[in-house]
Tab-separated table of C-alpha atoms in Angstrom:
chain	number	residue	atom	x	y	z
L	1	ILE	CA	107.935	135.047	94.601
L	2	ASN	CA	106.291	135.483	97.854
L	3	ALA	CA	107.014	139.244	98.227
L	4	GLU	CA	106.580	140.444	94.830
L	5	TYR	CA	104.613	138.216	92.731
L	6	MET	CA	101.976	137.379	95.169
L	7	GLY	CA	101.097	141.062	95.318
L	8	THR	CA	100.528	141.379	91.357
L	9	GLU	CA	97.109	141.404	89.765
L	10	GLU	CA	98.130	138.286	87.997
L	11	ALA	CA	98.507	136.463	91.053
L	12	LYS	CA	95.518	137.646	92.666
L	13	ALA	CA	93.483	136.641	89.407
L	14	LEU	CA	94.565	133.098	89.348
L	15	GLN	CA	91.922	130.675	89.998
L	16	GLY	CA	91.297	126.855	90.436
L	17	GLU	CA	94.273	124.734	89.628
L	18	LYS	CA	96.628	127.697	88.979
L	19	ASN	CA	95.871	129.221	92.306
L	20	ARG	CA	96.271	125.770	94.161
L	21	TYR	CA	99.707	125.395	92.230
L	22	LEU	CA	101.010	128.566	93.194
L	23	SER	CA	100.149	127.956	96.971
L	24	ARG	CA	101.662	124.358	96.575
L	25	VAL	CA	104.938	125.824	94.935
L	26	LEU	CA	105.242	128.250	97.664
L	27	ARG	CA	104.840	125.515	100.187
L	28	ASP	CA	107.431	123.468	98.505
L	29	PHE	CA	109.867	126.229	98.615
L	30	ARG	CA	109.362	126.594	102.383
L	31	ARG	CA	109.498	122.753	102.955
L	32	ASN	CA	112.882	122.821	100.840
L	33	GLY	CA	114.334	125.499	103.206
L	34	TRP	CA	114.119	128.643	100.750
L	35	GLN	CA	113.821	130.731	103.813
L	36	LEU	CA	117.130	129.405	105.226
L	37	SER	CA	120.694	130.591	104.923
L	38	THR	CA	122.766	129.324	101.660
L	39	GLU	CA	124.840	127.250	103.887
L	40	GLU	CA	121.637	125.526	105.408
L	41	ARG	CA	120.070	125.121	101.974
L	42	GLU	CA	123.322	123.256	100.835
L	43	LYS	CA	122.960	120.857	103.871
L	44	ILE	CA	119.173	120.153	102.951
L	45	LYS	CA	120.158	119.541	99.372
L	46	GLN	CA	123.015	116.910	100.253
L	47	ILE	CA	120.582	115.265	103.026
L	48	GLN	CA	117.826	115.146	100.324
L	49	THR	CA	120.281	113.484	97.817
L	50	LYS	CA	121.633	111.167	100.303
L	51	ILE	CA	118.184	110.107	101.673
L	52	SER	CA	117.184	109.437	97.870
L	53	GLU	CA	120.202	106.986	97.248
L	54	LEU	CA	119.682	105.194	100.430
L	55	GLY	CA	116.026	104.527	99.464
L	56	ILE	CA	116.987	103.209	96.040
L	57	GLN	CA	119.697	100.967	97.479
L	58	TYR	CA	117.132	99.529	100.155
L	59	SER	CA	114.717	98.610	97.399
L	60	LYS	CA	117.384	97.392	95.231
L	61	ASN	CA	118.505	94.925	97.835
L	62	LEU	CA	115.070	93.633	98.463
L	63	GLY	CA	114.400	93.332	94.706
L	64	GLU	CA	117.510	91.303	94.273
L	65	ASP	CA	117.257	89.100	97.064
L	66	ASP	CA	117.341	85.544	96.248
L	67	THR	CA	117.006	83.822	99.443
L	68	LYS	CA	115.823	80.088	99.200
L	69	VAL	CA	115.002	77.181	101.307
L	70	GLU	CA	115.156	73.501	100.557
L	71	PHE	CA	112.702	70.980	101.786
L	72	LEU	CA	111.982	67.351	101.621
L	73	ARG	CA	108.402	66.423	100.367
L	74	GLU	CA	107.201	65.364	103.915
L	75	GLU	CA	108.269	68.907	105.260
L	76	LEU	CA	105.889	70.308	102.607
L	77	ALA	CA	102.770	68.467	103.841
L	78	GLY	CA	99.290	69.955	103.244
L	79	ILE	CA	100.581	72.033	100.398
L	80	PRO	CA	98.426	71.169	97.127
L	81	ASP	CA	100.074	69.589	94.242
L	82	SER	CA	99.135	72.610	92.009
L	83	VAL	CA	101.671	74.648	94.297
L	84	MET	CA	104.123	72.053	94.585
L	85	GLN	CA	104.262	71.841	91.005
L	86	GLN	CA	105.745	75.325	90.591
L	87	PHE	CA	108.805	74.666	93.147
L	88	LYS	CA	111.970	73.575	91.404
L	89	GLN	CA	113.934	70.629	92.692
L	90	THR	CA	117.366	69.968	93.426
L	91	GLU	CA	119.379	66.754	92.008
L	92	SER	CA	118.707	65.226	95.236
L	93	GLY	CA	114.935	65.741	95.023
L	94	LYS	CA	114.584	68.408	97.406
L	95	PHE	CA	112.068	71.155	96.716
L	96	ILE	CA	113.411	74.891	96.523
L	97	VAL	CA	111.277	77.594	97.869
L	98	THR	CA	111.914	81.140	97.248
L	99	MET	CA	110.789	84.128	99.021
L	100	LYS	CA	108.681	85.392	96.082
L	101	TYR	CA	104.921	85.797	97.086
L	102	PRO	CA	103.666	82.880	94.709
L	103	ASP	CA	105.926	80.522	96.810
L	104	TYR	CA	105.802	82.085	100.172
L	105	PHE	CA	102.238	82.760	100.595
L	106	PRO	CA	100.861	79.579	99.756
L	107	LEU	CA	103.097	77.631	101.952
L	108	MET	CA	102.593	79.784	104.901
L	109	GLY	CA	98.738	79.255	104.424
L	110	LYS	CA	98.718	75.299	103.694
L	111	CYS	CA	101.805	73.809	105.228
L	112	SER	CA	100.948	71.813	108.148
L	113	VAL	CA	104.529	71.327	109.595
L	114	GLU	CA	105.200	73.751	112.008
L	115	SER	CA	108.937	73.694	111.697
L	116	THR	CA	108.790	74.473	108.014
L	117	ARG	CA	106.438	77.430	108.420
L	118	LYS	CA	108.687	78.689	111.189
L	119	GLN	CA	111.879	78.188	109.122
L	120	MET	CA	110.265	80.187	106.012
L	121	GLU	CA	108.957	82.958	108.129
L	122	PHE	CA	112.532	83.425	109.797
L	123	ALA	CA	113.835	83.604	106.162
L	124	PHE	CA	111.370	85.829	104.909
L	125	THR	CA	111.649	88.444	107.713
L	126	ASN	CA	115.404	88.198	107.671
L	127	ARG	CA	115.905	89.124	104.014
L	128	CYS	CA	118.306	92.002	103.567
L	129	VAL	CA	119.607	91.764	107.136
L	130	PRO	CA	122.064	93.319	107.877
L	131	GLN	CA	122.290	95.633	105.056
L	132	ASN	CA	119.011	97.240	104.989
L	133	ILE	CA	119.029	97.691	108.834
L	134	ASN	CA	122.278	99.690	108.349
L	135	ILE	CA	120.544	101.688	105.706
L	136	LEU	CA	117.601	102.265	107.815
L	137	ASP	CA	119.901	103.274	110.694
L	138	GLU	CA	121.332	106.091	108.592
L	139	LEU	CA	118.059	106.948	107.056
L	140	VAL	CA	116.014	107.658	109.944
L	141	GLN	CA	118.822	110.022	111.274
L	142	LEU	CA	119.113	111.802	108.194
L	143	ARG	CA	115.265	112.289	107.951
L	144	ALA	CA	115.378	113.456	111.578
L	145	ARG	CA	118.167	115.868	110.828
L	146	HIS	CA	116.404	117.266	107.669
L	147	ALA	CA	113.170	117.923	109.665
L	148	LYS	CA	115.072	119.720	112.445
L	149	ILE	CA	116.823	122.056	110.081
L	150	LEU	CA	113.531	122.847	108.678
L	151	GLY	CA	111.909	123.566	112.095
L	152	PHE	CA	109.906	120.525	112.586
L	153	ALA	CA	109.989	118.357	115.724
L	154	ASN	CA	110.733	115.065	113.761
L	155	HIS	CA	110.292	113.490	110.443
L	156	ALA	CA	106.624	112.567	111.084
L	157	SER	CA	105.552	115.986	111.787
L	158	TYR	CA	107.260	117.070	108.515
L	159	VAL	CA	105.421	114.536	106.573
L	160	ILE	CA	101.956	114.776	108.168
L	161	ASP	CA	102.184	118.649	107.806
L	162	ILE	CA	100.811	118.389	104.369
L	163	ARG	CA	98.448	115.377	104.648
L	164	MET	CA	94.738	115.111	105.583
L	165	ALA	CA	95.523	114.152	109.044
L	166	PRO	CA	96.119	117.320	111.050
L	167	SER	CA	99.231	116.009	113.062
L	168	PRO	CA	101.271	112.830	114.421
L	169	ASP	CA	99.303	113.137	117.676
L	170	LYS	CA	96.111	113.034	115.801
L	171	VAL	CA	97.226	109.875	113.689
L	172	ASN	CA	98.465	108.323	116.813
L	173	ASP	CA	95.304	108.824	118.731
L	174	PHE	CA	93.473	107.727	115.495
L	175	LEU	CA	95.561	104.333	115.503
L	176	SER	CA	94.934	103.750	119.287
L	177	ASP	CA	91.389	104.379	119.233
L	178	LEU	CA	90.740	101.920	116.261
L	179	SER	CA	92.883	99.431	118.135
L	180	ARG	CA	90.885	99.670	121.265
L	181	LYS	CA	87.547	99.244	119.207
L	182	LEU	CA	88.879	96.106	117.336
L	183	GLN	CA	90.152	94.690	120.531
L	184	PRO	CA	86.798	92.438	121.375
L	185	LEU	CA	86.657	91.218	117.891
L	186	ALA	CA	90.388	90.425	117.606
L	187	ASP	CA	90.280	88.589	121.068
L	188	GLU	CA	87.381	86.487	119.742
L	189	GLU	CA	89.105	85.674	116.493
L	190	HIS	CA	92.196	84.980	118.407
L	191	LYS	CA	90.376	82.727	120.633
L	192	TYR	CA	88.960	80.446	117.974
L	193	LEU	CA	92.443	80.203	116.201
L	194	LEU	CA	93.958	78.894	119.494
L	195	SER	CA	91.144	76.394	119.588
L	196	LEU	CA	92.009	75.243	115.846
L	197	LYS	CA	95.714	75.011	116.933
L	198	GLU	CA	95.011	73.130	120.068
L	199	GLU	CA	92.725	70.803	118.234
L	200	GLU	CA	95.288	70.026	115.599
L	201	MET	CA	98.087	69.658	118.070
L	202	LYS	CA	96.026	67.084	120.078
L	203	ALA	CA	95.057	65.153	117.126
L	204	ALA	CA	98.734	64.912	116.168
L	205	GLY	CA	99.823	63.925	119.748
L	206	LEU	CA	101.896	67.180	119.860
L	207	PRO	CA	102.286	69.555	122.679
L	208	PHE	CA	100.205	72.788	122.496
L	209	ASP	CA	102.167	75.994	123.376
L	210	GLY	CA	99.057	78.056	123.874
L	211	CYS	CA	100.113	80.524	121.273
L	212	ILE	CA	99.569	81.734	117.780
L	213	ASN	CA	102.933	82.564	116.422
L	214	ALA	CA	103.879	84.712	113.494
L	215	TYR	CA	104.399	81.673	111.500
L	216	ASP	CA	101.184	80.228	112.497
L	217	SER	CA	98.865	83.169	111.715
L	218	ARG	CA	98.333	82.731	108.062
L	219	TYR	CA	97.931	78.851	108.269
L	220	TYR	CA	95.289	79.136	110.991
L	221	ASN	CA	93.492	82.062	109.316
L	222	LYS	CA	93.052	79.727	106.340
L	223	MET	CA	91.816	76.936	108.404
L	224	CYS	CA	89.277	79.193	109.945
L	225	GLU	CA	88.164	80.164	106.623
L	226	ALA	CA	87.820	76.355	105.653
L	227	LYS	CA	86.138	75.445	108.925
L	228	ARG	CA	83.872	78.389	109.875
L	229	TYR	CA	83.007	79.542	106.158
L	230	GLN	CA	83.766	76.272	104.309
L	231	VAL	CA	85.737	78.277	101.930
L	232	ASP	CA	87.998	76.066	99.834
L	233	ASP	CA	90.813	78.181	98.828
L	234	GLU	CA	92.288	75.780	96.158
L	235	MET	CA	88.745	74.863	94.825
L	236	ILE	CA	87.983	78.412	94.366
L	237	ARG	CA	91.244	79.355	92.590
L	238	GLN	CA	90.326	76.960	89.820
L	239	TYR	CA	87.695	79.453	88.786
L	240	PHE	CA	90.322	82.213	88.452
L	241	PRO	CA	92.707	81.737	85.905
L	242	LEU	CA	94.653	85.095	85.379
L	243	ASP	CA	93.702	85.578	81.697
L	244	THR	CA	89.991	85.037	82.783
L	245	VAL	CA	90.259	87.347	85.751
L	246	THR	CA	92.143	89.894	83.516
L	247	LYS	CA	89.471	89.993	80.818
L	248	GLY	CA	86.710	90.248	83.225
L	249	LEU	CA	88.436	92.876	85.333
L	250	MET	CA	88.792	94.887	82.256
L	251	ASP	CA	85.302	94.449	81.074
L	252	ILE	CA	84.184	95.805	84.514
L	253	TYR	CA	86.275	98.902	84.493
L	254	GLN	CA	85.598	99.616	80.795
L	255	THR	CA	81.837	99.539	81.624
L	256	LEU	CA	81.850	101.262	84.847
L	257	LEU	CA	84.073	104.312	83.212
L	258	SER	CA	83.003	104.326	79.689
L	259	LEU	CA	86.365	103.398	78.499
L	260	ARG	CA	87.933	100.881	75.867
L	261	PHE	CA	91.126	99.069	76.222
L	262	ASN	CA	93.164	98.055	73.049
L	263	GLU	CA	96.094	95.854	73.544
L	264	VAL	CA	99.114	96.734	71.490
L	265	ASP	CA	100.765	94.383	69.372
L	266	LYS	CA	103.827	92.643	71.141
L	267	SER	CA	106.057	93.681	68.109
L	268	ASP	CA	105.321	97.288	68.701
L	269	VAL	CA	105.726	97.257	72.669
L	270	HIS	CA	109.186	98.713	73.818
L	271	ALA	CA	109.111	97.574	77.395
L	272	TRP	CA	111.667	96.517	80.017
L	273	HIS	CA	110.655	92.828	79.745
L	274	GLU	CA	109.113	90.207	77.473
L	275	ASP	CA	106.255	89.541	79.742
L	276	VAL	CA	105.105	93.127	79.969
L	277	ARG	CA	101.857	93.984	78.001
L	278	LEU	CA	100.840	97.556	76.785
L	279	PHE	CA	97.203	98.806	76.418
L	280	ASN	CA	95.965	101.949	74.765
L	281	VAL	CA	92.805	103.500	76.491
L	282	TYR	CA	90.090	105.341	74.543
L	283	ASP	CA	86.852	106.972	75.779
L	284	ALA	CA	84.250	104.627	74.704
L	285	ILE	CA	81.631	107.448	73.897
L	286	THR	CA	83.852	110.132	72.145
L	287	ASN	CA	86.847	107.654	70.898
L	288	ASP	CA	89.289	110.205	72.539
L	289	PHE	CA	92.721	108.899	73.260
L	290	MET	CA	92.907	108.639	77.406
L	291	GLY	CA	96.371	107.317	77.894
L	292	GLN	CA	98.480	104.048	78.193
L	293	PHE	CA	99.116	101.494	80.749
L	294	TYR	CA	101.776	98.639	81.184
L	295	LEU	CA	100.820	95.456	82.848
L	296	ASP	CA	103.874	93.556	84.408
L	297	LEU	CA	102.384	90.818	86.462
L	298	HIS	CA	104.905	88.006	87.146
L	299	PRO	CA	107.650	87.808	89.743
L	300	ARG	CA	111.478	87.489	88.558
L	301	THR	CA	114.813	88.314	90.253
L	302	GLY	CA	115.333	92.120	90.527
L	303	LYS	CA	111.915	93.078	90.012
L	304	TYR	CA	109.879	95.061	92.714
L	305	GLY	CA	108.501	92.122	94.910
L	306	HIS	CA	105.155	93.843	96.183
L	307	ALA	CA	102.197	95.180	94.091
L	308	ALA	CA	102.202	98.906	93.030
L	309	VAL	CA	101.206	101.234	90.130
L	310	PHE	CA	103.918	103.721	88.998
L	311	SER	CA	102.908	106.863	86.920
L	312	LEU	CA	105.517	107.165	84.156
L	313	ILE	CA	104.024	110.314	82.151
L	314	PRO	CA	101.373	112.545	84.048
L	315	CYS	CA	98.547	114.128	82.498
L	316	CYS	CA	98.706	117.701	81.759
L	317	GLU	CA	97.984	120.355	79.029
L	318	TYR	CA	101.067	121.123	76.949
L	319	GLY	CA	101.425	123.321	73.983
L	320	GLY	CA	97.919	123.614	73.317
L	321	GLN	CA	97.362	119.868	73.626
L	322	VAL	CA	96.626	117.460	76.423
L	323	GLN	CA	99.417	115.106	77.325
L	324	ARG	CA	97.963	111.899	78.331
L	325	THR	CA	99.067	109.675	81.210
L	326	VAL	CA	101.234	106.518	80.789
L	327	SER	CA	101.168	104.117	84.089
L	328	ALA	CA	102.848	100.998	84.869
L	329	MET	CA	101.273	98.368	87.204
L	330	LEU	CA	103.581	95.853	88.697
L	331	CYS	CA	102.260	92.848	90.435
L	332	ASN	CA	103.805	89.334	91.244
L	333	PHE	CA	101.280	86.607	90.504
L	334	THR	CA	102.280	83.028	89.544
L	335	LYS	CA	103.632	82.965	86.134
L	336	PRO	CA	101.883	80.286	83.930
L	337	THR	CA	103.892	77.486	82.241
L	338	SER	CA	103.244	75.119	79.376
L	339	THR	CA	101.700	72.605	81.896
L	340	SER	CA	100.381	74.678	84.516
L	341	PRO	CA	98.237	77.715	84.241
L	342	SER	CA	98.404	80.880	86.585
L	343	LEU	CA	95.616	80.553	88.969
L	344	LEU	CA	94.692	83.398	91.378
L	345	ARG	CA	93.626	83.209	94.969
L	346	HIS	CA	90.421	85.367	95.551
L	347	SER	CA	92.791	87.596	97.736
L	348	GLU	CA	94.991	88.125	94.724
L	349	VAL	CA	92.102	88.978	92.520
L	350	VAL	CA	91.334	91.800	95.185
L	351	THR	CA	94.976	92.900	94.852
L	352	TYR	CA	94.686	92.953	90.921
L	353	PHE	CA	91.491	95.024	91.310
L	354	HIS	CA	93.049	97.427	93.837
L	355	GLU	CA	96.151	98.207	91.842
L	356	PHE	CA	94.156	98.433	88.641
L	357	GLY	CA	92.093	101.030	90.490
L	358	HIS	CA	95.146	103.242	90.738
L	359	VAL	CA	95.900	102.858	86.999
L	360	MET	CA	92.517	104.181	86.328
L	361	HIS	CA	92.895	106.883	88.933
L	362	ASN	CA	95.647	108.125	86.518
L	363	ILE	CA	94.044	107.526	83.315
L	364	CYS	CA	90.936	109.433	84.050
L	365	SER	CA	92.667	112.284	85.326
L	366	SER	CA	91.984	115.522	83.550
L	367	VAL	CA	94.134	118.364	84.729
L	368	GLN	CA	95.712	121.418	83.289
L	369	LEU	CA	99.070	120.878	85.505
L	370	SER	CA	100.986	117.643	85.771
L	371	ARG	CA	101.431	118.421	89.699
L	372	PHE	CA	97.671	117.332	90.178
L	373	SER	CA	97.670	114.404	87.641
L	374	GLY	CA	96.014	110.991	88.805
L	375	THR	CA	97.316	109.658	92.387
L	376	SER	CA	98.987	112.952	92.982
L	377	VAL	CA	96.767	113.603	95.995
L	378	GLU	CA	97.441	113.684	99.616
L	379	ARG	CA	99.060	110.378	100.509
L	380	ASP	CA	96.513	109.418	103.086
L	381	PHE	CA	93.894	109.851	100.526
L	382	VAL	CA	95.317	108.083	97.590
L	383	GLU	CA	94.336	104.739	98.746
L	384	ALA	CA	90.588	105.442	98.988
L	385	PRO	CA	89.653	105.291	95.365
L	386	SER	CA	91.132	101.600	95.150
L	387	GLN	CA	89.551	100.548	98.408
L	388	MET	CA	86.280	101.705	97.212
L	389	LEU	CA	86.717	99.816	93.984
L	390	GLU	CA	87.789	96.513	95.876
L	391	ASN	CA	84.185	96.244	96.824
L	392	TRP	CA	83.459	94.808	93.273
L	393	CYS	CA	85.501	91.807	94.313
L	394	TRP	CA	82.819	90.851	96.803
L	395	GLN	CA	79.667	91.385	94.589
L	396	ARG	CA	78.070	88.253	93.129
L	397	GLU	CA	77.588	89.915	89.423
L	398	SER	CA	81.177	91.235	89.104
L	399	LEU	CA	82.901	88.039	90.577
L	400	LEU	CA	80.939	86.006	87.862
L	401	LEU	CA	82.268	88.263	85.092
L	402	MET	CA	85.784	87.614	86.355
L	403	CYS	CA	85.616	83.780	86.989
L	404	GLY	CA	85.519	80.743	84.668
L	405	HIS	CA	86.662	77.363	85.674
L	406	VAL	CA	90.296	76.553	84.170
L	407	SER	CA	88.924	73.543	82.143
L	408	ASP	CA	86.083	75.560	80.683
L	409	PRO	CA	85.842	79.273	81.064
L	410	ASN	CA	82.010	78.863	80.560
L	411	LYS	CA	81.678	77.122	83.885
L	412	LYS	CA	81.478	79.783	86.501
L	413	LEU	CA	81.922	79.629	90.112
L	414	PRO	CA	79.093	77.581	91.580
L	415	ASP	CA	76.364	79.487	93.790
L	416	GLU	CA	77.230	77.431	96.884
L	417	LEU	CA	80.909	78.256	96.663
L	418	LEU	CA	80.273	81.919	95.844
L	419	GLU	CA	78.053	82.367	98.831
L	420	LYS	CA	80.606	80.879	101.074
L	421	LEU	CA	83.164	83.225	99.690
L	422	LEU	CA	80.826	86.187	100.189
L	423	LYS	CA	80.199	85.482	103.755
L	424	SER	CA	83.897	85.114	104.526
L	425	LYS	CA	84.710	88.872	103.574
L	426	ASN	CA	85.047	89.930	107.254
L	427	ALA	CA	86.826	86.610	108.355
L	428	ASN	CA	89.588	87.652	110.818
L	429	CYS	CA	89.356	91.336	110.043
L	430	GLY	CA	89.858	92.066	113.476
L	431	LEU	CA	93.452	90.611	113.613
L	432	PHE	CA	94.238	91.821	109.983
L	433	ASN	CA	93.599	95.430	111.017
L	434	LYS	CA	95.363	94.881	114.305
L	435	ARG	CA	98.341	93.842	112.084
L	436	GLN	CA	97.774	97.168	110.039
L	437	ILE	CA	97.852	99.132	113.260
L	438	VAL	CA	101.073	97.416	114.220
L	439	LEU	CA	102.753	98.455	110.933
L	440	ALA	CA	101.449	101.959	111.087
L	441	SER	CA	102.383	102.546	114.604
L	442	PHE	CA	105.884	101.317	114.012
L	443	ASP	CA	106.245	103.394	111.127
L	444	GLN	CA	105.185	106.361	113.219
L	445	LYS	CA	107.540	105.698	116.010
L	446	LEU	CA	110.732	105.334	113.862
L	447	HIS	CA	110.073	108.589	112.245
L	448	SER	CA	109.275	110.320	115.398
L	449	ILE	CA	112.687	110.194	116.847
L	450	LYS	CA	115.076	113.133	117.362
L	451	GLU	CA	118.435	113.182	115.530
L	452	GLY	CA	121.009	111.238	117.613
L	453	GLN	CA	118.306	109.038	119.128
L	454	ILE	CA	119.445	105.329	118.994
L	455	VAL	CA	116.744	103.120	117.526
L	456	ASP	CA	116.697	99.315	118.056
L	457	PHE	CA	114.498	98.279	115.238
L	458	TYR	CA	113.819	94.757	116.561
L	459	GLU	CA	112.886	95.916	120.093
L	460	THR	CA	110.668	98.671	118.571
L	461	PHE	CA	108.875	96.406	116.554
L	462	VAL	CA	108.305	94.001	119.434
L	463	THR	CA	107.150	96.517	121.748
L	464	THR	CA	104.782	97.946	119.218
L	465	SER	CA	103.369	94.265	118.389
L	466	LYS	CA	102.610	93.831	122.060
L	467	GLU	CA	100.782	96.941	122.293
L	468	HIS	CA	98.294	96.064	119.785
L	469	SER	CA	98.491	92.488	118.734
L	470	PRO	CA	98.276	89.171	120.309
L	471	ILE	CA	100.672	87.473	117.837
L	472	PRO	CA	104.152	87.654	119.090
L	473	VAL	CA	107.287	88.743	116.887
L	474	THR	CA	109.550	85.692	116.178
L	475	ALA	CA	112.766	86.046	118.054
L	476	GLY	CA	115.886	86.597	115.843
L	477	THR	CA	113.766	88.276	112.905
L	478	ASN	CA	114.021	91.789	111.826
L	479	PHE	CA	111.111	92.859	109.832
L	480	ALA	CA	112.146	96.284	109.246
L	481	ALA	CA	114.797	95.124	106.892
L	482	ASN	CA	111.989	94.294	104.314
L	483	PHE	CA	109.271	96.623	105.294
L	484	GLY	CA	109.337	98.450	102.047
L	485	HIS	CA	106.930	101.175	102.981
L	486	LEU	CA	109.400	102.627	105.382
L	487	VAL	CA	111.212	103.915	102.303
L	488	SER	CA	108.201	104.729	100.080
L	489	TYR	CA	105.536	105.391	102.554
L	490	ASP	CA	107.597	106.966	105.404
L	491	ALA	CA	105.350	108.127	108.285
L	492	SER	CA	102.346	107.378	105.887
L	493	TYR	CA	101.518	103.705	106.174
L	494	TYR	CA	98.565	105.000	108.536
L	495	GLY	CA	97.098	106.162	105.283
L	496	TYR	CA	95.637	102.663	104.554
L	497	LEU	CA	93.594	102.683	107.439
L	498	TRP	CA	92.876	106.438	107.365
L	499	SER	CA	91.375	106.017	103.775
L	500	ASP	CA	89.433	102.890	104.866
L	501	VAL	CA	87.785	104.630	107.958
L	502	PHE	CA	87.280	108.083	106.423
């Protein structure tokens, strides 16, 4: 192709997408070893197959993890009754808490019993140990070998070669520079959290260890929001029932993008679970069909445990017609019951809006070739549209469209609560972004090794955390076993910060 076709008049005449497609195909050939010997190409093929198998198993282990911890009621002090209602109980009356997001995050944010938080954080960050650590051991070595055969210094160089960022060195410089700039803000926030903890320990007659531990972070962040910004998380979530948020969110997106969403009748939906909903999308002006999306919003055993959007069918021109995209959005919001509605925290509303932005990125795509459909863009750009759209979750008008009290949908978030919420937008953003830098730097370090270089995942994470964050890693944990982005966003986690900054 390179030697013969590129010199033809047809190739020279290619423009727009088709010209870009040709350059991408040639690049893909090189990145898959077409220039290598038959023997080396076979090695590449075998390595890629094994990498895929290991990644699937890693994610499967996480999805099927069923770790639970049992607690007495007094061990769950501080947790609101609305959250307690979702915990199942043993015959002896203990409460069963899972590692699913609707259980874990409310507990870590509200439980005033330090030993309970410590036990939960330990269990959460040790999910799939040792099986996923064994998988990562093999995975990072295979990626390093794969990069070496193709002529790259390491896997990070191989990945970033086709990103917006020029090189791994530029990525590391970017992360280090951002960390330095955030240091004064993070120090100030950390100092305030320490004062909150010291005050609480003194009032309880307990010793103060002078440290915000990993199992303290979310708890004192929530306390900071309550004390410094007077944000009552539990009161605010009463105004964000899932159905109300869903309607408001869809109204906003339909208005912004001139679209119309029509839900498909349950009897006509052939999906992977009964909870899944399907929507057809039309251009509100021309009435043209634009595509479909599935919503799968509640946790269950075996399901992907984070929040993400998957493109099932890409947009393209095919047989003289336009093939429209089909996307699936997966989240893990509390499932409503006959006695307890699903109420979202504002942070979950932001997550919902963010992920739905990816759906719209796919739906609004209009391309000739599926290669460029929707979110098929450079990985360190793909978060930018959704991060931009998140800002609607911090605007008065749009929040009022998405809220309505659980007892009366017409009762909107009071002005006083709304103003306090809006003022809390940047609460603890220094420490939050420092944490993002830790994760991005950890990802880069793991994928910058050479083949045969031994990796201690725990020690590498501890070292990386010390470089950027005042919050220590809990001894005996191994976060790498459940950091799913190491499989799906390998050497690319920096993209969240890159998209946000640029």
